[in-house]
Amino acid sequence: MIRLAVRCGPAAADRVLAELLRLAPGGVEEDGGPGWVEYAIYGSPGELPELGTITAVSTGEPIEVTSEEIPDDWADRWRDFHEPIWIADRVLIRPSWESVEREAVVDVVIDPGQAFGTGAHPTTRMCVELLLELADAGEASGRLVDLGTGSGVLAIVAAKLGWSPVVAVDHEVAAVEAVAANAAANAVEVEPRRVNLREQAPPSARTVVANLTAPLLLEVSARLQGPPRALICSGLLEREVGEVVSAFERAGLRPVDRLAQGDWAAIGFRS
Ligand code: SAH
């Protein structure tokens, strides 16, 4: 097992993180101090990305890339950086080994295993915020699909907020397995479904949440079988918003809400 660490200044951090997440959907470890931030990913030598891809995202800022051989303890390392996350003071997403210090309206336990999604990523948090807005508008009912579900974190939050049935889609076997285990741990019903969104149409639903990259969102927009009543998407960068909005507009949706965190954006659409 190799630990590949990328250290940079805060100005380059969002771009480095975006690039690493694209290359390593299994998760990125984050550490930082005054004036620097370090992201690290783990993998066998053959799985890890070419270093050139990472250094290329720099715009003149020094980026330091180091790689070191580490013991094969991926699972334990997840624990080191999977911290409890509060969203909008209502939703708590935590690993099972962290206890609750104060009661959350929605308490979600997630053990991501090899799948992406501890709740910590800004795009996930923004999707949860937009789900909460729909719930507050009395729209948390009926069928919801979570496209690119990873650990199932958004599907489980949705099920706890009242949507039913909830279908959780991913192309990775690890994700499908993680969703089933996490849904059981949270005592909610979620139907995991293995679908490759590059090749197949997403299952239709009244509400769709899609935390994917911009290229995948464009593919999804072209394959929607009729516009959902509400669609939340994230995983795109600010500069990709225009293209993604136009694509969903062509699919019969209009943007009604927009959030941003760092370089990341999230958009809420209605039909
Ligand atoms: N919804 C989770 C995970 C988002 S990461 C969260 O917010 O934390 C994006 C997910 O999309 C990953 O789990 C990845 O496996 C999945 N994915 C990537 N390409 C896909 C494809 N072609 N078809 C289906 N799922 C895909």
PDB file of N, CA, C and O in Angstrom, residues 61-107:
ATOM      1  N   GLU A  61       1.689  27.984  -8.054  1.00  0.00           N
ATOM      2  CA  GLU A  61       1.917  27.733  -6.622  1.00  0.00           C
ATOM      3  C   GLU A  61       2.722  26.465  -6.443  1.00  0.00           C
ATOM      4  O   GLU A  61       2.474  25.490  -7.143  1.00  0.00           O
ATOM      5  N   PRO A  62       3.658  26.459  -5.501  1.00  0.00           N
ATOM      6  CA  PRO A  62       4.405  25.214  -5.318  1.00  0.00           C
ATOM      7  C   PRO A  62       3.506  24.102  -4.785  1.00  0.00           C
ATOM      8  O   PRO A  62       2.706  24.317  -3.883  1.00  0.00           O
ATOM      9  N   ILE A  63       3.622  22.934  -5.401  1.00  0.00           N
ATOM     10  CA  ILE A  63       2.879  21.762  -4.948  1.00  0.00           C
ATOM     11  C   ILE A  63       3.899  20.663  -4.694  1.00  0.00           C
ATOM     12  O   ILE A  63       4.729  20.377  -5.536  1.00  0.00           O
ATOM     13  N   GLU A  64       3.838  20.096  -3.487  1.00  0.00           N
ATOM     14  CA  GLU A  64       4.824  19.095  -3.118  1.00  0.00           C
ATOM     15  C   GLU A  64       4.135  17.725  -3.074  1.00  0.00           C
ATOM     16  O   GLU A  64       3.136  17.551  -2.383  1.00  0.00           O
ATOM     17  N   VAL A  65       4.643  16.805  -3.848  1.00  0.00           N
ATOM     18  CA  VAL A  65       4.036  15.476  -3.889  1.00  0.00           C
ATOM     19  C   VAL A  65       5.007  14.462  -3.292  1.00  0.00           C
ATOM     20  O   VAL A  65       6.177  14.425  -3.662  1.00  0.00           O
ATOM     21  N   THR A  66       4.559  13.710  -2.314  1.00  0.00           N
ATOM     22  CA  THR A  66       5.419  12.678  -1.750  1.00  0.00           C
ATOM     23  C   THR A  66       4.676  11.352  -1.741  1.00  0.00           C
ATOM     24  O   THR A  66       3.453  11.321  -1.622  1.00  0.00           O
ATOM     25  N   SER A  67       5.414  10.277  -1.885  1.00  0.00           N
ATOM     26  CA  SER A  67       4.744   8.990  -1.754  1.00  0.00           C
ATOM     27  C   SER A  67       5.559   8.097  -0.827  1.00  0.00           C
ATOM     28  O   SER A  67       6.776   8.129  -0.825  1.00  0.00           O
ATOM     29  N   GLU A  68       4.872   7.383   0.030  1.00  0.00           N
ATOM     30  CA  GLU A  68       5.562   6.500   0.960  1.00  0.00           C
ATOM     31  C   GLU A  68       4.838   5.175   1.071  1.00  0.00           C
ATOM     32  O   GLU A  68       3.613   5.110   0.949  1.00  0.00           O
ATOM     33  N   GLU A  69       5.609   4.131   1.296  1.00  0.00           N
ATOM     34  CA  GLU A  69       5.045   2.799   1.468  1.00  0.00           C
ATOM     35  C   GLU A  69       4.497   2.714   2.891  1.00  0.00           C
ATOM     36  O   GLU A  69       5.153   3.131   3.836  1.00  0.00           O
ATOM     37  N   ILE A  70       3.271   2.236   3.043  1.00  0.00           N
ATOM     38  CA  ILE A  70       2.715   2.113   4.392  1.00  0.00           C
ATOM     39  C   ILE A  70       2.126   0.714   4.570  1.00  0.00           C
ATOM     40  O   ILE A  70       1.829   0.043   3.588  1.00  0.00           O
ATOM     41  N   PRO A  71       1.918   0.302   5.810  1.00  0.00           N
ATOM     42  CA  PRO A  71       1.313  -1.004   6.015  1.00  0.00           C
ATOM     43  C   PRO A  71      -0.100  -1.042   5.443  1.00  0.00           C
ATOM     44  O   PRO A  71      -0.753   0.001   5.328  1.00  0.00           O
ATOM     45  N   ASP A  72      -0.555  -2.215   5.103  1.00  0.00           N
ATOM     46  CA  ASP A  72      -1.834  -2.360   4.433  1.00  0.00           C
ATOM     47  C   ASP A  72      -2.985  -2.222   5.438  1.00  0.00           C
ATOM     48  O   ASP A  72      -3.637  -3.181   5.811  1.00  0.00           O
ATOM     49  N   ASP A  73      -3.240  -0.993   5.876  1.00  0.00           N
ATOM     50  CA  ASP A  73      -4.256  -0.801   6.922  1.00  0.00           C
ATOM     51  C   ASP A  73      -5.249   0.285   6.525  1.00  0.00           C
ATOM     52  O   ASP A  73      -5.611   1.148   7.297  1.00  0.00           O
ATOM     53  N   TRP A  74      -5.659   0.251   5.279  1.00  0.00           N
ATOM     54  CA  TRP A  74      -6.602   1.235   4.738  1.00  0.00           C
ATOM     55  C   TRP A  74      -7.806   1.429   5.651  1.00  0.00           C
ATOM     56  O   TRP A  74      -8.199   2.545   5.953  1.00  0.00           O
ATOM     57  N   ALA A  75      -8.377   0.333   6.070  1.00  0.00           N
ATOM     58  CA  ALA A  75      -9.616   0.414   6.847  1.00  0.00           C
ATOM     59  C   ALA A  75      -9.403   1.225   8.119  1.00  0.00           C
ATOM     60  O   ALA A  75     -10.223   2.063   8.485  1.00  0.00           O
ATOM     61  N   ASP A  76      -8.291   1.012   8.793  1.00  0.00           N
ATOM     62  CA  ASP A  76      -8.029   1.752  10.026  1.00  0.00           C
ATOM     63  C   ASP A  76      -7.791   3.230   9.746  1.00  0.00           C
ATOM     64  O   ASP A  76      -8.150   4.084  10.533  1.00  0.00           O
ATOM     65  N   ARG A  77      -7.176   3.512   8.620  1.00  0.00           N
ATOM     66  CA  ARG A  77      -6.890   4.918   8.317  1.00  0.00           C
ATOM     67  C   ARG A  77      -8.169   5.706   8.084  1.00  0.00           C
ATOM     68  O   ARG A  77      -8.243   6.880   8.381  1.00  0.00           O
ATOM     69  N   TRP A  78      -9.183   5.061   7.504  1.00  0.00           N
ATOM     70  CA  TRP A  78     -10.467   5.732   7.361  1.00  0.00           C
ATOM     71  C   TRP A  78     -10.908   6.284   8.699  1.00  0.00           C
ATOM     72  O   TRP A  78     -11.418   7.370   8.805  1.00  0.00           O
ATOM     73  N   ARG A  79     -10.722   5.476   9.753  1.00  0.00           N
ATOM     74  CA  ARG A  79     -11.185   5.894  11.074  1.00  0.00           C
ATOM     75  C   ARG A  79     -10.514   7.170  11.530  1.00  0.00           C
ATOM     76  O   ARG A  79     -11.116   7.987  12.180  1.00  0.00           O
ATOM     77  N   ASP A  80      -9.239   7.335  11.153  1.00  0.00           N
ATOM     78  CA  ASP A  80      -8.507   8.517  11.601  1.00  0.00           C
ATOM     79  C   ASP A  80      -9.143   9.807  11.119  1.00  0.00           C
ATOM     80  O   ASP A  80      -9.035  10.822  11.761  1.00  0.00           O
ATOM     81  N   PHE A  81      -9.755   9.772   9.932  1.00  0.00           N
ATOM     82  CA  PHE A  81     -10.243  11.055   9.424  1.00  0.00           C
ATOM     83  C   PHE A  81     -11.739  11.054   9.169  1.00  0.00           C
ATOM     84  O   PHE A  81     -12.260  11.935   8.525  1.00  0.00           O
ATOM     85  N   HIS A  82     -12.436  10.090   9.667  1.00  0.00           N
ATOM     86  CA  HIS A  82     -13.892  10.107   9.551  1.00  0.00           C
ATOM     87  C   HIS A  82     -14.460  10.655  10.861  1.00  0.00           C
ATOM     88  O   HIS A  82     -14.685   9.955  11.813  1.00  0.00           O
ATOM     89  N   GLU A  83     -14.651  11.967  10.879  1.00  0.00           N
ATOM     90  CA  GLU A  83     -15.113  12.681  12.076  1.00  0.00           C
ATOM     91  C   GLU A  83     -16.627  12.907  11.991  1.00  0.00           C
ATOM     92  O   GLU A  83     -17.168  12.972  10.905  1.00  0.00           O
ATOM     93  N   PRO A  84     -17.300  13.092  13.127  1.00  0.00           N
ATOM     94  CA  PRO A  84     -18.725  13.435  13.056  1.00  0.00           C
ATOM     95  C   PRO A  84     -18.929  14.783  12.353  1.00  0.00           C
ATOM     96  O   PRO A  84     -18.152  15.710  12.548  1.00  0.00           O
ATOM     97  N   ILE A  85     -19.983  14.867  11.547  1.00  0.00           N
ATOM     98  CA  ILE A  85     -20.254  16.071  10.755  1.00  0.00           C
ATOM     99  C   ILE A  85     -21.652  16.559  11.099  1.00  0.00           C
ATOM    100  O   ILE A  85     -22.602  15.789  11.027  1.00  0.00           O
ATOM    101  N   TRP A  86     -21.769  17.854  11.419  1.00  0.00           N
ATOM    102  CA  TRP A  86     -23.097  18.463  11.614  1.00  0.00           C
ATOM    103  C   TRP A  86     -23.439  19.276  10.388  1.00  0.00           C
ATOM    104  O   TRP A  86     -22.601  20.012   9.868  1.00  0.00           O
ATOM    105  N   ILE A  87     -24.678  19.170   9.915  1.00  0.00           N
ATOM    106  CA  ILE A  87     -25.117  19.989   8.786  1.00  0.00           C
ATOM    107  C   ILE A  87     -26.392  20.709   9.192  1.00  0.00           C
ATOM    108  O   ILE A  87     -27.360  20.076   9.641  1.00  0.00           O
ATOM    109  N   ALA A  88     -26.370  22.045   9.010  1.00  0.00           N
ATOM    110  CA  ALA A  88     -27.515  22.915   9.334  1.00  0.00           C
ATOM    111  C   ALA A  88     -28.018  22.681  10.760  1.00  0.00           C
ATOM    112  O   ALA A  88     -29.197  22.866  11.042  1.00  0.00           O
ATOM    113  N   ASP A  89     -27.122  22.229  11.630  1.00  0.00           N
ATOM    114  CA  ASP A  89     -27.451  22.031  13.039  1.00  0.00           C
ATOM    115  C   ASP A  89     -28.541  20.983  13.271  1.00  0.00           C
ATOM    116  O   ASP A  89     -29.107  20.888  14.349  1.00  0.00           O
ATOM    117  N   ARG A  90     -28.869  20.215  12.227  1.00  0.00           N
ATOM    118  CA  ARG A  90     -29.972  19.263  12.347  1.00  0.00           C
ATOM    119  C   ARG A  90     -29.548  17.842  12.013  1.00  0.00           C
ATOM    120  O   ARG A  90     -30.050  16.891  12.565  1.00  0.00           O
ATOM    121  N   VAL A  91     -28.655  17.748  11.021  1.00  0.00           N
ATOM    122  CA  VAL A  91     -28.256  16.418  10.552  1.00  0.00           C
ATOM    123  C   VAL A  91     -26.863  16.111  11.102  1.00  0.00           C
ATOM    124  O   VAL A  91     -25.945  16.919  10.966  1.00  0.00           O
ATOM    125  N   LEU A  92     -26.733  14.951  11.722  1.00  0.00           N
ATOM    126  CA  LEU A  92     -25.422  14.515  12.219  1.00  0.00           C
ATOM    127  C   LEU A  92     -25.037  13.250  11.446  1.00  0.00           C
ATOM    128  O   LEU A  92     -25.794  12.279  11.423  1.00  0.00           O
ATOM    129  N   ILE A  93     -23.880  13.297  10.797  1.00  0.00           N
ATOM    130  CA  ILE A  93     -23.381  12.109  10.097  1.00  0.00           C
ATOM    131  C   ILE A  93     -22.109  11.676  10.811  1.00  0.00           C
ATOM    132  O   ILE A  93     -21.181  12.463  10.942  1.00  0.00           O
ATOM    133  N   ARG A  94     -22.118  10.454  11.318  1.00  0.00           N
ATOM    134  CA  ARG A  94     -20.990  10.042  12.156  1.00  0.00           C
ATOM    135  C   ARG A  94     -20.646   8.580  11.918  1.00  0.00           C
ATOM    136  O   ARG A  94     -21.504   7.789  11.527  1.00  0.00           O
ATOM    137  N   PRO A  95     -19.388   8.226  12.175  1.00  0.00           N
ATOM    138  CA  PRO A  95     -19.044   6.810  12.130  1.00  0.00           C
ATOM    139  C   PRO A  95     -19.607   6.112  13.371  1.00  0.00           C
ATOM    140  O   PRO A  95     -19.835   6.768  14.397  1.00  0.00           O
ATOM    141  N   SER A  96     -19.821   4.820  13.275  1.00  0.00           N
ATOM    142  CA  SER A  96     -20.501   4.108  14.369  1.00  0.00           C
ATOM    143  C   SER A  96     -19.713   4.159  15.675  1.00  0.00           C
ATOM    144  O   SER A  96     -20.291   4.044  16.752  1.00  0.00           O
ATOM    145  N   TRP A  97     -18.384   4.353  15.557  1.00  0.00           N
ATOM    146  CA  TRP A  97     -17.578   4.334  16.776  1.00  0.00           C
ATOM    147  C   TRP A  97     -17.526   5.685  17.492  1.00  0.00           C
ATOM    148  O   TRP A  97     -16.916   5.816  18.532  1.00  0.00           O
ATOM    149  N   GLU A  98     -18.197   6.720  16.920  1.00  0.00           N
ATOM    150  CA  GLU A  98     -18.271   8.019  17.606  1.00  0.00           C
ATOM    151  C   GLU A  98     -19.642   8.118  18.275  1.00  0.00           C
ATOM    152  O   GLU A  98     -20.665   7.876  17.636  1.00  0.00           O
ATOM    153  N   SER A  99     -19.647   8.505  19.529  1.00  0.00           N
ATOM    154  CA  SER A  99     -20.947   8.609  20.187  1.00  0.00           C
ATOM    155  C   SER A  99     -21.548  10.001  19.976  1.00  0.00           C
ATOM    156  O   SER A  99     -20.875  10.917  19.510  1.00  0.00           O
ATOM    157  N   VAL A 100     -22.804  10.161  20.318  1.00  0.00           N
ATOM    158  CA  VAL A 100     -23.508  11.434  20.116  1.00  0.00           C
ATOM    159  C   VAL A 100     -23.405  12.261  21.383  1.00  0.00           C
ATOM    160  O   VAL A 100     -23.753  11.788  22.457  1.00  0.00           O
ATOM    161  N   GLU A 101     -22.946  13.514  21.260  1.00  0.00           N
ATOM    162  CA  GLU A 101     -22.882  14.355  22.466  1.00  0.00           C
ATOM    163  C   GLU A 101     -24.194  15.094  22.638  1.00  0.00           C
ATOM    164  O   GLU A 101     -24.591  15.409  23.735  1.00  0.00           O
ATOM    165  N   ARG A 102     -24.863  15.413  21.502  1.00  0.00           N
ATOM    166  CA  ARG A 102     -26.201  15.998  21.643  1.00  0.00           C
ATOM    167  C   ARG A 102     -27.073  15.437  20.534  1.00  0.00           C
ATOM    168  O   ARG A 102     -26.599  15.083  19.462  1.00  0.00           O
ATOM    169  N   GLU A 103     -28.343  15.354  20.849  1.00  0.00           N
ATOM    170  CA  GLU A 103     -29.339  14.723  19.974  1.00  0.00           C
ATOM    171  C   GLU A 103     -29.455  15.463  18.631  1.00  0.00           C
ATOM    172  O   GLU A 103     -29.546  16.693  18.615  1.00  0.00           O
ATOM    173  N   ALA A 104     -29.448  14.736  17.530  1.00  0.00           N
ATOM    174  CA  ALA A 104     -29.663  15.338  16.216  1.00  0.00           C
ATOM    175  C   ALA A 104     -31.073  14.999  15.755  1.00  0.00           C
ATOM    176  O   ALA A 104     -31.626  13.979  16.139  1.00  0.00           O
ATOM    177  N   VAL A 105     -31.666  15.883  14.923  1.00  0.00           N
ATOM    178  CA  VAL A 105     -32.974  15.577  14.354  1.00  0.00           C
ATOM    179  C   VAL A 105     -32.832  14.362  13.437  1.00  0.00           C
ATOM    180  O   VAL A 105     -33.625  13.447  13.452  1.00  0.00           O
ATOM    181  N   VAL A 106     -31.767  14.381  12.645  1.00  0.00           N
ATOM    182  CA  VAL A 106     -31.484  13.251  11.759  1.00  0.00           C
ATOM    183  C   VAL A 106     -30.087  12.730  12.093  1.00  0.00           C
ATOM    184  O   VAL A 106     -29.096  13.410  11.856  1.00  0.00           O
ATOM    185  N   ASP A 107     -30.028  11.560  12.671  1.00  0.00           N
ATOM    186  CA  ASP A 107     -28.742  10.975  13.089  1.00  0.00           C
ATOM    187  C   ASP A 107     -28.403   9.832  12.139  1.00  0.00           C
ATOM    188  O   ASP A 107     -29.149   8.865  12.044  1.00  0.00           O
TER     189      ASP A 107
END
